[in-house]
Every structure is written in C-alpha cells, then in structure tokens.
Amino acid sequence: MLSDFAAKVRNRRNALGLTQEELAEKANCHVNYIGGIERATRNPSLTIIISIAKALEVPSKELMPN
C-alpha cells in the first residue's frame, strides 16, 4: 500500500516538474519527509496526504492505492 502511494506521489511530482524541495514547501512539510514518503519508509497521516494532494493538484483519492 505504501509503495503504491509512494509511486503515485513521485510520478505526479515529476509530471508537474517539481523537486522534492518544492513539493515539501507547497505541502508545508520537511523535504526529508517527502523523501521518506517517496521511498515508502514513512507512513503519512491523513492530514499530510491531503496536503500533498493539494500541492500536487489532485484529489487525495487519486493518490490512494487501487
């Protein structure tokens, strides 16, 4: 589940041409946290998932596993 979320975040970030630093700034969290999410070593809270989805300009459900 985490690896699917991680891949979706990374793919969407890359599609928007954002760096991890830029995504972290837009989502109001630390760049190391974004890196951990993308490596599937962090288990983000619902609040963080919503913040990341807004920063990536997608509904949060699009980042959730199929």
XYZ file of N, CA and C in Angstrom:
198
model
N 0.820 -1.192 0.000
C 0.000 0.000 0.000
C 0.864 1.257 0.000
N 1.856 1.302 0.883
C 2.724 2.483 0.928
C 3.512 2.654 -0.359
N 3.963 1.551 -0.943
C 4.758 1.676 -2.162
C 3.909 2.191 -3.325
N 2.632 1.835 -3.361
C 1.736 2.346 -4.400
C 1.528 3.853 -4.220
N 1.288 4.271 -2.985
C 1.140 5.694 -2.680
C 2.424 6.437 -3.036
N 3.563 5.858 -2.654
C 4.862 6.480 -2.923
C 5.068 6.699 -4.415
N 4.758 5.691 -5.200
C 4.937 5.784 -6.655
C 4.022 6.847 -7.248
N 2.796 6.914 -6.760
C 1.855 7.904 -7.287
C 2.309 9.324 -6.955
N 2.801 9.529 -5.748
C 3.307 10.852 -5.361
C 4.501 11.220 -6.236
N 5.457 10.311 -6.366
C 6.663 10.579 -7.163
C 6.312 10.845 -8.624
N 5.444 10.018 -9.186
C 5.070 10.188 -10.597
C 4.370 11.513 -10.835
N 3.457 11.887 -9.955
C 2.731 13.145 -10.121
C 3.677 14.334 -9.924
N 4.563 14.243 -8.934
C 5.532 15.321 -8.701
C 6.396 15.517 -9.935
N 6.880 14.417 -10.490
C 7.712 14.505 -11.689
C 6.926 15.043 -12.881
N 5.660 14.638 -13.007
C 4.822 15.126 -14.106
C 4.631 16.638 -14.037
N 4.592 17.170 -12.817
C 4.456 18.620 -12.639
C 5.800 19.345 -12.712
N 6.878 18.580 -12.781
C 8.206 19.190 -12.845
C 8.660 19.778 -11.527
N 8.163 19.242 -10.425
C 8.536 19.742 -9.104
C 9.676 18.934 -8.515
N 10.529 19.593 -7.768
C 11.542 18.886 -6.985
C 10.902 18.463 -5.665
N 11.579 17.587 -4.946
C 11.088 17.224 -3.617
C 11.024 18.459 -2.720
N 11.982 19.339 -2.859
C 12.011 20.561 -2.055
C 10.792 21.440 -2.340
N 10.462 21.573 -3.616
C 9.310 22.393 -3.995
C 8.006 21.777 -3.492
N 7.895 20.458 -3.601
C 6.695 19.793 -3.095
C 6.590 19.954 -1.582
N 7.697 19.793 -0.890
C 7.698 19.950 0.564
C 7.233 21.344 0.959
N 7.712 22.345 0.255
C 7.314 23.724 0.548
C 5.819 23.921 0.312
N 5.322 23.410 -0.813
C 3.900 23.563 -1.135
C 3.007 22.789 -0.166
N 3.497 21.637 0.311
C 2.711 20.793 1.213
C 2.950 21.140 2.680
N 3.842 22.098 2.920
C 4.148 22.559 4.268
C 4.692 21.431 5.152
N 5.675 20.704 4.620
C 6.349 19.684 5.419
C 7.827 19.666 5.025
N 8.618 18.881 5.725
C 10.064 18.861 5.504
C 10.415 18.005 4.292
N 11.428 18.403 3.572
C 11.870 17.675 2.386
C 12.248 16.234 2.725
N 12.835 16.012 3.887
C 13.178 14.644 4.284
C 11.932 13.783 4.436
N 10.842 14.385 4.862
C 9.579 13.659 4.999
C 9.052 13.254 3.623
N 9.124 14.159 2.658
C 8.708 13.841 1.282
C 9.571 12.711 0.734
N 10.864 12.780 0.960
C 11.765 11.714 0.526
C 11.396 10.376 1.141
N 11.061 10.385 2.416
C 10.645 9.161 3.096
C 9.345 8.611 2.546
N 8.426 9.503 2.216
C 7.161 9.070 1.610
C 7.433 8.427 0.262
N 8.273 9.040 -0.542
C 8.568 8.516 -1.876
C 9.371 7.217 -1.831
N 10.065 6.959 -0.742
C 10.786 5.692 -0.579
C 9.923 4.657 0.149
N 8.714 5.064 0.517
C 7.768 4.202 1.240
C 8.299 3.784 2.613
N 9.072 4.681 3.249
C 9.555 4.409 4.602
C 8.822 5.257 5.640
N 7.975 6.157 5.175
C 7.147 6.992 6.056
C 5.693 6.648 5.840
N 4.943 6.621 6.909
C 3.516 6.347 6.856
C 2.795 7.665 7.141
N 2.408 8.404 6.094
C 1.845 9.741 6.306
C 0.441 9.696 6.911
N 0.145 10.704 7.703
C -1.192 10.849 8.273
C -2.153 11.332 7.191
N -3.427 11.262 7.483
C -4.430 11.742 6.543
C -4.237 13.229 6.260
N -3.863 13.980 7.257
C -3.620 15.416 7.081
C -2.501 15.662 6.071
N -1.439 14.902 6.179
C -0.310 15.053 5.246
C -0.716 14.607 3.845
N -1.465 13.514 3.752
C -1.931 13.047 2.444
C -2.747 14.128 1.757
N -3.624 14.771 2.487
C -4.456 15.846 1.927
C -3.581 17.026 1.500
N -2.604 17.392 2.311
C -1.699 18.500 1.973
C -0.889 18.195 0.711
N -0.405 16.973 0.614
C 0.370 16.584 -0.565
C -0.527 16.579 -1.798
N -1.726 16.057 -1.666
C -2.656 16.028 -2.803
C -2.951 17.442 -3.296
N -3.188 18.362 -2.378
C -3.440 19.752 -2.770
C -2.222 20.340 -3.477
N -1.040 20.059 -2.951
C 0.193 20.565 -3.566
C 0.398 19.969 -4.953
N -0.060 18.732 -5.141
C 0.082 18.066 -6.437
C -1.121 18.304 -7.352
N -2.068 19.083 -6.862
C -3.245 19.476 -7.646
C -4.076 18.284 -8.114
N -4.265 17.313 -7.205
C -5.112 16.152 -7.480
C -5.978 15.870 -6.260
N -7.137 15.229 -6.463
C -7.920 14.787 -5.305
C -7.119 13.729 -4.533
N -7.204 13.747 -3.222
C -6.427 12.804 -2.417
C -6.730 11.356 -2.771
N -7.955 11.058 -3.209
C -8.297 9.674 -3.557
C -7.480 9.161 -4.745
N -6.972 10.062 -5.591
C -6.150 9.641 -6.730
C -4.777 9.130 -6.294
N -4.359 9.497 -5.100
C -3.070 9.036 -4.600
C -3.186 7.734 -3.822
N -4.398 7.344 -3.491
C -4.620 6.144 -2.700
C -4.467 4.901 -3.567
N -4.109 3.767 -2.931
C -3.953 2.516 -3.694
C -5.256 2.116 -4.378
N -5.126 1.447 -5.504
C -6.303 0.981 -6.262
C -6.989 -0.157 -5.560
